[in-house]
PDB file of C-alpha atoms and ligand atoms in Angstrom:
ATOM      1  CA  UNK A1447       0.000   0.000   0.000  1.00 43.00           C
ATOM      2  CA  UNK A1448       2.908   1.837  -0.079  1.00 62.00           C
ATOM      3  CA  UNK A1449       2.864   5.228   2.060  1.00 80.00           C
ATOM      4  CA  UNK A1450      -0.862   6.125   1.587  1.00 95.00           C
ATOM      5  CA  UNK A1451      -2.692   5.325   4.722  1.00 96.00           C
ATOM      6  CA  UNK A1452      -6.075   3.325   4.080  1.00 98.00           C
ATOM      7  CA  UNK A1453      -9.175   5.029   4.052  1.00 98.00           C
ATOM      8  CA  UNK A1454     -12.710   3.718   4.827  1.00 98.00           C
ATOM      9  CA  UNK A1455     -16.139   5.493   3.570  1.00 98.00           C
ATOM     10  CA  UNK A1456     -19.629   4.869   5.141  1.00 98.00           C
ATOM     11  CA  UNK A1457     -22.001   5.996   2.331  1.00 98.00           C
ATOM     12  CA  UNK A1458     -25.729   5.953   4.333  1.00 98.00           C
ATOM     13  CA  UNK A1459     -27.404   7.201   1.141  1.00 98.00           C
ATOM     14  CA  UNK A1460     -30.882   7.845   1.645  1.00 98.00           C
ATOM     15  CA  UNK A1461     -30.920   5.475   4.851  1.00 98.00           C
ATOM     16  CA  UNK A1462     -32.277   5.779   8.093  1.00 98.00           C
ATOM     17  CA  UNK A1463     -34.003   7.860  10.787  1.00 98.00           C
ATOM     18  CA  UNK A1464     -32.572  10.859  12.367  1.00 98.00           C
ATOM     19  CA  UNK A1465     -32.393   8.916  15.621  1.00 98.00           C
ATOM     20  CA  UNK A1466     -30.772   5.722  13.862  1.00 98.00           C
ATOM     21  CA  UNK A1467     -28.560   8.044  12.308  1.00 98.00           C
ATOM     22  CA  UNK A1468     -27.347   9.410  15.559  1.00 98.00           C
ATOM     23  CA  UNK A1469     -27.200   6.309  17.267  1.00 98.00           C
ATOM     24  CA  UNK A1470     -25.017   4.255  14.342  1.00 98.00           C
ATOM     25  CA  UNK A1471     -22.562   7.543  14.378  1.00 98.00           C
ATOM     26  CA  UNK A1472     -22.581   6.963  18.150  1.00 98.00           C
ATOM     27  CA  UNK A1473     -21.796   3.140  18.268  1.00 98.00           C
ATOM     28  CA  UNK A1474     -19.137   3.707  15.369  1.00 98.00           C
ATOM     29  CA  UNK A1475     -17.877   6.515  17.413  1.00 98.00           C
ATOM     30  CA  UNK A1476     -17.544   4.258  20.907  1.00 98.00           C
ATOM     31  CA  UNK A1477     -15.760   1.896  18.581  1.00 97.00           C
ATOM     32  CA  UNK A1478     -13.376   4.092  16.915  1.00 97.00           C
ATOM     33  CA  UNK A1479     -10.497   3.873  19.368  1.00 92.00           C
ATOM     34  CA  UNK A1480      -7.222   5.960  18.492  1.00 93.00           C
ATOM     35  CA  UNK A1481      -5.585   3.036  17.558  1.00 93.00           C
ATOM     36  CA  UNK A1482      -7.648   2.618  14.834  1.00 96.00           C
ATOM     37  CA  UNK A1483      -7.990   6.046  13.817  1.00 97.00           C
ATOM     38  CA  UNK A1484      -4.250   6.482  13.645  1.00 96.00           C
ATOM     39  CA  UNK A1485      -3.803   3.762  11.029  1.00 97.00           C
ATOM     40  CA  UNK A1486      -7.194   4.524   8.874  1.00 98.00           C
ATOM     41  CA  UNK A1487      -8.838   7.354   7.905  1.00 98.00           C
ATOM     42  CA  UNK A1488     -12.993   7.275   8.298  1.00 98.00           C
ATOM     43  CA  UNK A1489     -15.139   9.332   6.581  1.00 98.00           C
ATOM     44  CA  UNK A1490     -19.084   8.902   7.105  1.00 98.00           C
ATOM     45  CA  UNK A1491     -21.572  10.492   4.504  1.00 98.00           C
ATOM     46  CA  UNK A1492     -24.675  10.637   5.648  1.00 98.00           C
ATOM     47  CA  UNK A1493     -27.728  11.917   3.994  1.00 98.00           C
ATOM     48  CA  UNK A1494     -27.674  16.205   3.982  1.00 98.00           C
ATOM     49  CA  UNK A1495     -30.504  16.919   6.394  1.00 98.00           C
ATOM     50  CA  UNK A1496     -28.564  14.802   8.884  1.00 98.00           C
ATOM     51  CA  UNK A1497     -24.965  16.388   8.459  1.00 98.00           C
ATOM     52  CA  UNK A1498     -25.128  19.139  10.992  1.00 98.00           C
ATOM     53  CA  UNK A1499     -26.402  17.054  13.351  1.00 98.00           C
ATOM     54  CA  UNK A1500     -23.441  14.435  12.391  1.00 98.00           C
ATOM     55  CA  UNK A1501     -21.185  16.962  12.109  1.00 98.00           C
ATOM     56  CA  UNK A1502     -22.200  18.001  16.000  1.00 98.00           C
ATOM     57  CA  UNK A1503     -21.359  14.338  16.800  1.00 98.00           C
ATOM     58  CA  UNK A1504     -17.669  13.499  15.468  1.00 98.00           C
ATOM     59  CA  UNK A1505     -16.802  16.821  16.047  1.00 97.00           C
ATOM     60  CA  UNK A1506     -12.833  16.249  17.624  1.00 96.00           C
ATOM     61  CA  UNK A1507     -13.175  12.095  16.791  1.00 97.00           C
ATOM     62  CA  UNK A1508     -11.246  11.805  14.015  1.00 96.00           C
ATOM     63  CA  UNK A1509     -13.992  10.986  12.312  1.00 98.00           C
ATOM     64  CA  UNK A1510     -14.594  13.057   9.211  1.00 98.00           C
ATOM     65  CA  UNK A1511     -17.531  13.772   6.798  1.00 98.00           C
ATOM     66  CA  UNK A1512     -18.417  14.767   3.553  1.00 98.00           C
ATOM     67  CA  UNK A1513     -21.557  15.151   1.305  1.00 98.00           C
ATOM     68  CA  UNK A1514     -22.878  12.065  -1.148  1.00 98.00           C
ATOM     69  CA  UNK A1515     -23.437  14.677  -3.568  1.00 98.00           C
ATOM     70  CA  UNK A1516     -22.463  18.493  -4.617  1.00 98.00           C
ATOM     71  CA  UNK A1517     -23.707  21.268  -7.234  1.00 98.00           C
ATOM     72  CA  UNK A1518     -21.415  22.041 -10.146  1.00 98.00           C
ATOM     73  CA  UNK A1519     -22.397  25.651  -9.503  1.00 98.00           C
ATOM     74  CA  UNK A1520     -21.189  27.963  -6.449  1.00 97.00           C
ATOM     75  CA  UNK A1521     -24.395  29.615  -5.713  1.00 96.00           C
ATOM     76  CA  UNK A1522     -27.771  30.405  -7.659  1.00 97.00           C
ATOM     77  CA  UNK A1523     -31.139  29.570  -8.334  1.00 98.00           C
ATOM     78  CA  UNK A1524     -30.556  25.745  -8.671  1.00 98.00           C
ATOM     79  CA  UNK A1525     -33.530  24.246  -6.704  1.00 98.00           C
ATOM     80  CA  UNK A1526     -32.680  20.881  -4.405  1.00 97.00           C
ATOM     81  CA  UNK A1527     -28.738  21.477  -4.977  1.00 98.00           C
ATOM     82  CA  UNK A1528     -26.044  21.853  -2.091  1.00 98.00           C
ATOM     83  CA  UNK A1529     -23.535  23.957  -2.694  1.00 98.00           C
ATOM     84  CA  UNK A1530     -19.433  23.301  -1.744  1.00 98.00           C
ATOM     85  CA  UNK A1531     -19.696  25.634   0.331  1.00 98.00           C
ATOM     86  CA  UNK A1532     -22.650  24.884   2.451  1.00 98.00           C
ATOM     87  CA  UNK A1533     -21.364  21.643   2.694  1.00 98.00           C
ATOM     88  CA  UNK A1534     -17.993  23.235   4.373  1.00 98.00           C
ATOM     89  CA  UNK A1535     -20.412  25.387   6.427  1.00 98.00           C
ATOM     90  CA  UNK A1536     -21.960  22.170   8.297  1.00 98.00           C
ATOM     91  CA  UNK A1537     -18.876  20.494   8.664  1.00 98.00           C
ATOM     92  CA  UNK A1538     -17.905  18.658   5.656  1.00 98.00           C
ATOM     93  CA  UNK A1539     -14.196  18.127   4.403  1.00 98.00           C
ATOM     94  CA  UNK A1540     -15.346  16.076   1.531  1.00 98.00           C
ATOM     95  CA  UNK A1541     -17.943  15.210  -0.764  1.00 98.00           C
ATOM     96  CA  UNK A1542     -18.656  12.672  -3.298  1.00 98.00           C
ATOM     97  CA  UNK A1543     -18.588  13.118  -6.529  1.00 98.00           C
ATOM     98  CA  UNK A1544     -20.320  10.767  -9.806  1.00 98.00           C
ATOM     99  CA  UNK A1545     -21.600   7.663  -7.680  1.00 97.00           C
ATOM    100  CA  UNK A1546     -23.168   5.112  -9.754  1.00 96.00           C
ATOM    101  CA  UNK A1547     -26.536   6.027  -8.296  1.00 95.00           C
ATOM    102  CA  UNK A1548     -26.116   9.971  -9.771  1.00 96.00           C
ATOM    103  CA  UNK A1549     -23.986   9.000 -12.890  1.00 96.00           C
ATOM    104  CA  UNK A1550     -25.777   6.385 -14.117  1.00 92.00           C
ATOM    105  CA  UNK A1551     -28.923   6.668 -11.951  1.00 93.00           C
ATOM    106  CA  UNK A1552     -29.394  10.133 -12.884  1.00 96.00           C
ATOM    107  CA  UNK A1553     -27.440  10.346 -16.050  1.00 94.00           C
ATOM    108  CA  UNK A1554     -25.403  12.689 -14.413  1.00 97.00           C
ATOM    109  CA  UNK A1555     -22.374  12.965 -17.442  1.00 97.00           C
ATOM    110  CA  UNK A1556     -18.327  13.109 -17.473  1.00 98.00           C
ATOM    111  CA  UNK A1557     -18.821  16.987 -17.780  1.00 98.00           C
ATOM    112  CA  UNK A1558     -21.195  17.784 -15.169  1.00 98.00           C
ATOM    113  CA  UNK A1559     -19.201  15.564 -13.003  1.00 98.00           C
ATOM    114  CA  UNK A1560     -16.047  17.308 -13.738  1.00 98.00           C
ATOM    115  CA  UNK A1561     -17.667  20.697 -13.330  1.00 98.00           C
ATOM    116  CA  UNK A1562     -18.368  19.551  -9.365  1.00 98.00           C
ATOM    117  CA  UNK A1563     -14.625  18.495  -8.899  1.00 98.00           C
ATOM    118  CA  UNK A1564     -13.542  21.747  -9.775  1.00 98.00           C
ATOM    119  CA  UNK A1565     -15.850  23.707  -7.726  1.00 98.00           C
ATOM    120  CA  UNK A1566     -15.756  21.411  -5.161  1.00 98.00           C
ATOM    121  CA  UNK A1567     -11.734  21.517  -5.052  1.00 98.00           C
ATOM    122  CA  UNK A1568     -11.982  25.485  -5.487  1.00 98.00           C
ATOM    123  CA  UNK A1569     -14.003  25.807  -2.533  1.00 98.00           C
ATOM    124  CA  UNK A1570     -11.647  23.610  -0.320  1.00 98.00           C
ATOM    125  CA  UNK A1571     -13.323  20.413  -0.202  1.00 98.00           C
ATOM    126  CA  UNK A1572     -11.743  16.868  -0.804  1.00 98.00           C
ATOM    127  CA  UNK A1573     -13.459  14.680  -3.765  1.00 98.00           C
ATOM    128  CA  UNK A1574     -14.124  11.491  -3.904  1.00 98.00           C
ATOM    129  CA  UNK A1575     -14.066  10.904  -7.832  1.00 98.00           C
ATOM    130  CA  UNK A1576     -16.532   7.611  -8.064  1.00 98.00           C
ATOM    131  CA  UNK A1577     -15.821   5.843 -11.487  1.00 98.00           C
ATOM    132  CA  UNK A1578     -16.830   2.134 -12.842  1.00 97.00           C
ATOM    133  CA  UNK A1579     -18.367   0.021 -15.752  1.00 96.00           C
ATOM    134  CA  UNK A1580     -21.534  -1.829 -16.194  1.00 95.00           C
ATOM    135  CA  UNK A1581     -22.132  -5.197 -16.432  1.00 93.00           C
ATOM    136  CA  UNK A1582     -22.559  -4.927 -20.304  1.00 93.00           C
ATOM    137  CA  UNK A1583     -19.456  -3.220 -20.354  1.00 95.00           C
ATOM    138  CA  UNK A1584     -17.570  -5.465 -18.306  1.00 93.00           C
ATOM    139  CA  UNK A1585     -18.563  -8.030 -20.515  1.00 92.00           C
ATOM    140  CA  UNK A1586     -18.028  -6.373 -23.487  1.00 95.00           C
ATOM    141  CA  UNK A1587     -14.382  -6.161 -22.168  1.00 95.00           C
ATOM    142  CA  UNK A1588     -14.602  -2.521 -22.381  1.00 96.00           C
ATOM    143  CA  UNK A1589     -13.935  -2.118 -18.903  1.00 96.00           C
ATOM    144  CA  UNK A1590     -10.797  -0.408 -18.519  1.00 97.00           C
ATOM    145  CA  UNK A1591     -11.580   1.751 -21.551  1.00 98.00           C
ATOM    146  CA  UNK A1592     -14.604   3.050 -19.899  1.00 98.00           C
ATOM    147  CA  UNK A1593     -12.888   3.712 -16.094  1.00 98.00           C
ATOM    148  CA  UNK A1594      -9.869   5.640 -18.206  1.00 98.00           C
ATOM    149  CA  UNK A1595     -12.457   7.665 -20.062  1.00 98.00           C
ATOM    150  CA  UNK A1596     -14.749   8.250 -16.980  1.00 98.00           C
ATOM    151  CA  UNK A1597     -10.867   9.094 -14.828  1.00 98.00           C
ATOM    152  CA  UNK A1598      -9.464  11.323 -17.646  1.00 98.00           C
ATOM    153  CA  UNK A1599     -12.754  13.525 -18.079  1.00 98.00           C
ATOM    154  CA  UNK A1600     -13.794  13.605 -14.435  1.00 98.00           C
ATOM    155  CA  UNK A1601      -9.953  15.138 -13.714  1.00 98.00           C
ATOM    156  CA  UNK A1602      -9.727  17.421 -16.918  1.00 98.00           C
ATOM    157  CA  UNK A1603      -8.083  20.859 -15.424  1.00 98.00           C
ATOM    158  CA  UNK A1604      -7.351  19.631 -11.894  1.00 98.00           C
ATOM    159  CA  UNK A1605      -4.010  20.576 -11.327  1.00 97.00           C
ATOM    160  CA  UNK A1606      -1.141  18.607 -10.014  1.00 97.00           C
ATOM    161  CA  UNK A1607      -1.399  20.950  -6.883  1.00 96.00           C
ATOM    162  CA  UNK A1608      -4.851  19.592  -6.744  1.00 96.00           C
ATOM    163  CA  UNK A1609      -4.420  15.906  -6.534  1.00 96.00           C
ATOM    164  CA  UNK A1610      -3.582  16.104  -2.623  1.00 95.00           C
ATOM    165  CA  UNK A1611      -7.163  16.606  -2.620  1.00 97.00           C
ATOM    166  CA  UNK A1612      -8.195  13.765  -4.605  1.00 98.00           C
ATOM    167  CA  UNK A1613      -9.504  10.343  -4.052  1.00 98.00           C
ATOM    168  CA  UNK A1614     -10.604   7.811  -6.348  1.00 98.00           C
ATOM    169  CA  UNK A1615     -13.517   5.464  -5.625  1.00 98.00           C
ATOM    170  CA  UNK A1616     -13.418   2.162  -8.583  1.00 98.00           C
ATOM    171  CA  UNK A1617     -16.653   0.789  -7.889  1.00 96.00           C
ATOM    172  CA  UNK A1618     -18.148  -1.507 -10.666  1.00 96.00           C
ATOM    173  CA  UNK A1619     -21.818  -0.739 -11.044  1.00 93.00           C
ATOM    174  CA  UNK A1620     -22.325  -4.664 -10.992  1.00 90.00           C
ATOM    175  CA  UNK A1621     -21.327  -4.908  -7.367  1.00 91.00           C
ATOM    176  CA  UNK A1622     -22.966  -2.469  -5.839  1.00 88.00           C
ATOM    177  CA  UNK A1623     -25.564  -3.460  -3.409  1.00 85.00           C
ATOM    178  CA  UNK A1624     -25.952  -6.997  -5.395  1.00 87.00           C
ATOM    179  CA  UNK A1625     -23.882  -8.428  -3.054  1.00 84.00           C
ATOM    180  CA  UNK A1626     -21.227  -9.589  -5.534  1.00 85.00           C
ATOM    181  CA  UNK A1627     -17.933  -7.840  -5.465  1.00 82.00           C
ATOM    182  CA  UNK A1628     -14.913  -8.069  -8.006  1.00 88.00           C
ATOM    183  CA  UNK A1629     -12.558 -10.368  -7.182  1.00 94.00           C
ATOM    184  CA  UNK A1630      -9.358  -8.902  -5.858  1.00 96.00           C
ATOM    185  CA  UNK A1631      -7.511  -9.242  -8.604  1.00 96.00           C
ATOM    186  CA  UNK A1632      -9.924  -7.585 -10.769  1.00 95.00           C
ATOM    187  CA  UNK A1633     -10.036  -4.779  -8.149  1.00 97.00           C
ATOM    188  CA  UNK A1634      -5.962  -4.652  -8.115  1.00 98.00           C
ATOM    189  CA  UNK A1635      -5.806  -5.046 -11.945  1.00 97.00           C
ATOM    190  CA  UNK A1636      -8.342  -2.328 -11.968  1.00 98.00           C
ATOM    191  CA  UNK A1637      -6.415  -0.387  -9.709  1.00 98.00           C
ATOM    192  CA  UNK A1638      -3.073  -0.550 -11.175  1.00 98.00           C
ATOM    193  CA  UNK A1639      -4.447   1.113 -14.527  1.00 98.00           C
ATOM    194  CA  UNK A1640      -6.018   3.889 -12.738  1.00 98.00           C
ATOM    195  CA  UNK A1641      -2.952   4.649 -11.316  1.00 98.00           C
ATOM    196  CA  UNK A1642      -0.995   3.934 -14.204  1.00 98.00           C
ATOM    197  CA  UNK A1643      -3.093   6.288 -15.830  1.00 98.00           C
ATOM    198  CA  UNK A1644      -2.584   8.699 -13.102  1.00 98.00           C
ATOM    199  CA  UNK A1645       1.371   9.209 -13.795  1.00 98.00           C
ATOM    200  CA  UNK A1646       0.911   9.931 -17.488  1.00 98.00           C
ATOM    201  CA  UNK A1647      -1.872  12.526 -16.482  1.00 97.00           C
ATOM    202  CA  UNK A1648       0.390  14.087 -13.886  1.00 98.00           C
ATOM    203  CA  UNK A1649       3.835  12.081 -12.329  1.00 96.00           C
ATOM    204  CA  UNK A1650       4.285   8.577 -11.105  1.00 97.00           C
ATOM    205  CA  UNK A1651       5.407   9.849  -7.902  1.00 96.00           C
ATOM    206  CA  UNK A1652       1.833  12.320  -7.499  1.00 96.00           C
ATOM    207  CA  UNK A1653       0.083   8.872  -8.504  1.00 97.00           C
ATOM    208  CA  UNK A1654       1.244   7.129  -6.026  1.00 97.00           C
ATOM    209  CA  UNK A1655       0.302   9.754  -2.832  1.00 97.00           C
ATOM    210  CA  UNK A1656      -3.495   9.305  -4.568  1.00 98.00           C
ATOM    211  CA  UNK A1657      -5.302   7.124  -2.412  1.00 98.00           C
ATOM    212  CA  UNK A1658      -7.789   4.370  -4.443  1.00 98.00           C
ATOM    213  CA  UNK A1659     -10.876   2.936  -2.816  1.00 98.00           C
ATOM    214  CA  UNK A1660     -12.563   0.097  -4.035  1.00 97.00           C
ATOM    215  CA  UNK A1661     -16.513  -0.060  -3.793  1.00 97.00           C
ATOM    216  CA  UNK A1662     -19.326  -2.763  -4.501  1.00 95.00           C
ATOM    217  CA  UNK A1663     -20.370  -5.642  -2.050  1.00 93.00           C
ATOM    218  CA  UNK A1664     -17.671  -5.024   0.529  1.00 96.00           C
ATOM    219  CA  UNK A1665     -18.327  -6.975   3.585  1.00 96.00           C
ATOM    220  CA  UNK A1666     -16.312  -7.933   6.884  1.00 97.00           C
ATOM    221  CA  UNK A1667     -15.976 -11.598   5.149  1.00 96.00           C
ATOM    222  CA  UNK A1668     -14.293 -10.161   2.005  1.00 96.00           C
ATOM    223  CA  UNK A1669     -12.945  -6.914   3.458  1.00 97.00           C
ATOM    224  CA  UNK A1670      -9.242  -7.568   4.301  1.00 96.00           C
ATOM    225  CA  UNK A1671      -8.334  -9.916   0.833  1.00 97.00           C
ATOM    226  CA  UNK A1672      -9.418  -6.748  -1.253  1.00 97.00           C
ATOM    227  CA  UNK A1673      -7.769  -4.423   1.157  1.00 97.00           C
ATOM    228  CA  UNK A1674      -4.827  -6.206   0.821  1.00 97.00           C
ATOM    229  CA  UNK A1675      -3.739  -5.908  -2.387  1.00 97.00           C
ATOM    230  CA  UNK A1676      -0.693  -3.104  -3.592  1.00 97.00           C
ATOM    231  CA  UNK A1677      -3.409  -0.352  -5.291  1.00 98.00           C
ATOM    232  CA  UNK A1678      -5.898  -0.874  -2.972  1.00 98.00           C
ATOM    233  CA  UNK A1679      -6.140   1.645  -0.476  1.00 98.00           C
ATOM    234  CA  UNK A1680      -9.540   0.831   1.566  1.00 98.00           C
ATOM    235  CA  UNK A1681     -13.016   0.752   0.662  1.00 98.00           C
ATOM    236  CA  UNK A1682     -16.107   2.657   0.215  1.00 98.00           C
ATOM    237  CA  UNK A1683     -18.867   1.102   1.833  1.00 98.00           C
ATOM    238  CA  UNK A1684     -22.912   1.191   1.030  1.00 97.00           C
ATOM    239  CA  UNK A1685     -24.850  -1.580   2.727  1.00 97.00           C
ATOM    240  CA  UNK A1686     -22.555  -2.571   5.539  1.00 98.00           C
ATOM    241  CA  UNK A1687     -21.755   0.799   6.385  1.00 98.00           C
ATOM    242  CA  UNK A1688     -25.535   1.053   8.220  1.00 98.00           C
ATOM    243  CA  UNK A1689     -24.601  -2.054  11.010  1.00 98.00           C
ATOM    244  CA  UNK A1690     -22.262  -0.372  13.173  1.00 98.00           C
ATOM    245  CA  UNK A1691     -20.260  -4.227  13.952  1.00 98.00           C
ATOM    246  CA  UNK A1692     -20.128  -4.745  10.638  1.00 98.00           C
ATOM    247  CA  UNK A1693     -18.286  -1.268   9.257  1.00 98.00           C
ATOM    248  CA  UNK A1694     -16.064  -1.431  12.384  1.00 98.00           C
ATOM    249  CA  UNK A1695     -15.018  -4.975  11.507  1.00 98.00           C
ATOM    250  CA  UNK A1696     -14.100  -3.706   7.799  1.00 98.00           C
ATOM    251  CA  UNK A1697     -12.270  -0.689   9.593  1.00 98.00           C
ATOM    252  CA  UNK A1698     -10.320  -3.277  11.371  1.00 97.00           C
ATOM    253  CA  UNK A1699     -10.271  -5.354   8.153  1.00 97.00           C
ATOM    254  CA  UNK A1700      -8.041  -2.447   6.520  1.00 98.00           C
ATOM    255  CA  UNK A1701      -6.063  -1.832   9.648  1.00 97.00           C
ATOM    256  CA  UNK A1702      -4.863  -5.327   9.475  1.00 96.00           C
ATOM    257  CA  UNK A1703      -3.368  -4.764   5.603  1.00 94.00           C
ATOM    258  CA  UNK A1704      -1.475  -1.796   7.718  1.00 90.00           C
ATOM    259  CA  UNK A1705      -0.062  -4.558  10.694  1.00 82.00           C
ATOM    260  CA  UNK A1706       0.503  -7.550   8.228  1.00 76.00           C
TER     261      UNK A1706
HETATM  262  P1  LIG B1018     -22.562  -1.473  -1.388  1.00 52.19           P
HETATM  263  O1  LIG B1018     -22.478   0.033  -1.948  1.00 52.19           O
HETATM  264  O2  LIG B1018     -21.432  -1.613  -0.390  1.00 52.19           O
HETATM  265  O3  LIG B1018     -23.921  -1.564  -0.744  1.00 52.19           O
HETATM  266  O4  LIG B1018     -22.400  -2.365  -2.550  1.00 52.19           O
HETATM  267  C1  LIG B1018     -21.242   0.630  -2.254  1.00 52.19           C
HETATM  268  C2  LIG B1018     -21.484   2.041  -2.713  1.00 52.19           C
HETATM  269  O5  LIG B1018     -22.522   2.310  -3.304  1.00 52.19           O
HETATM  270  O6  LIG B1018     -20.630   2.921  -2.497  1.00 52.19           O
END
């Protein structure tokens, strides 16, 4: 994993209760000793009317959060959209940026997608750049192809200054929430050509400081085989991420890739 220190994302998405959302952050928080937080980075994103009150929670903890989704504009009459810097207003240091569920849920495109990195990296938040093929693609063996495109135009004028702020989610649309995950050699294959594709964009050495999570069906069972691989720097994590046990066991899970 060479120096980048694993990172682990709790995406609620449009989950729970404002009291279940309180009392998973509190249970994840109780679990969340030092020790763990010294060798992984956490970042929780939970739904927007629940950040502030999130925000109120891990304040001091370690703990970090960041929006699931942000506006491509600054400010403006764009009804139902959350600006970069609201989010940095309730307490956000990051934000998501083209998951599956927006990009091809919503038919959100490469443009609009890069239009929120840059605003959201203007403003001073870190992105998490979400890119990944369809089945049909997959099978089509257009796979890499399509996670190059969807890296290359999602990045297009982010600077080399930039890419401290930058993390890359490669979550194949097939895995996630089906409950079948790449193998993890098709996540470190994966992997390996994003950040190949990295140092010709900018320098080997910047692409190698960029952190790369995978996402899709990761569970405390399959956790610490896809953690380990070389590219692999941690996981973003849908379903499990809403049973406290279970996201503090894939915490630990990445940890262990840190000990070993
Ligand atoms: P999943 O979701 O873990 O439920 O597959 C991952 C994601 O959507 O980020």
């Amino acid at each position: 994993m060479a120096n980048r220190q694993p990172l682990i994302g709790g995406n609620w998405k449009m989950n729970l209760t404002p009291a279940d959302a309180r009392g998973l952050c509190s249970a994840l928080l109780d679990g969340l000793d030092a020790g763990l937080l010294a060798k992984c980075g956490v970042s929780l994103f939970p739904p927007f009317p629940y950040l502030s009150q999130i925000s109120d929670l891990t304040a001091g903890s370690g703990v970090s959060i960041g929006g699931q989704d942000v506006s491509a504009h600054e400010n403006g009459a764009y009804t139902g959209q959350t600006s970069a810097s609201m989010l940095l207003e309730v307490g956000c240091t990051s934000t998501l940026v083209g998951h599956s569920e927006r990009r091809h849920g919503l038919g959100e495109s490469d443009s609009v997608l890069n239009a929120k990195v840059l605003v959201a990296m203007k403003a001073g938040l870190d992105v998490m750049l979400c890119v990944g093929e369809t089945l049909d693609e997959r099978e089509s063996g257009q796979s890499e192809a399509i996670v190059l495109q969807q890296l290359q135009e999602g990045l297009q004028g982010v600077s080399i200054n930039d890419l401290g702020r930058l993390t890359i989610a490669y979550e194949p649309v097939w895995a996630i929430g089906t409950g079948r995950n790449a193998t993890p050699g098709d996540a470190q294959s994966m992997h390996q050509s994003i950040r190949a594709d990295l140092g010709k964009q900018y320098d080997v050495g910047s692409a190698n400081g960029v952190r790369i999570l995978y996402g899709g069906s990761v569970k405390p069972d399959n956790a610490e085989a896809i953690f380990a691989q070389p590219d692999v720097d941690g996981g973003l994590i849908g379903g499990a991420s809403l049973q406290s046990e279970d996201f503090l066991d894939i915490v630990r899970a990445a940890v262990a890739t840190v000990d070993s």
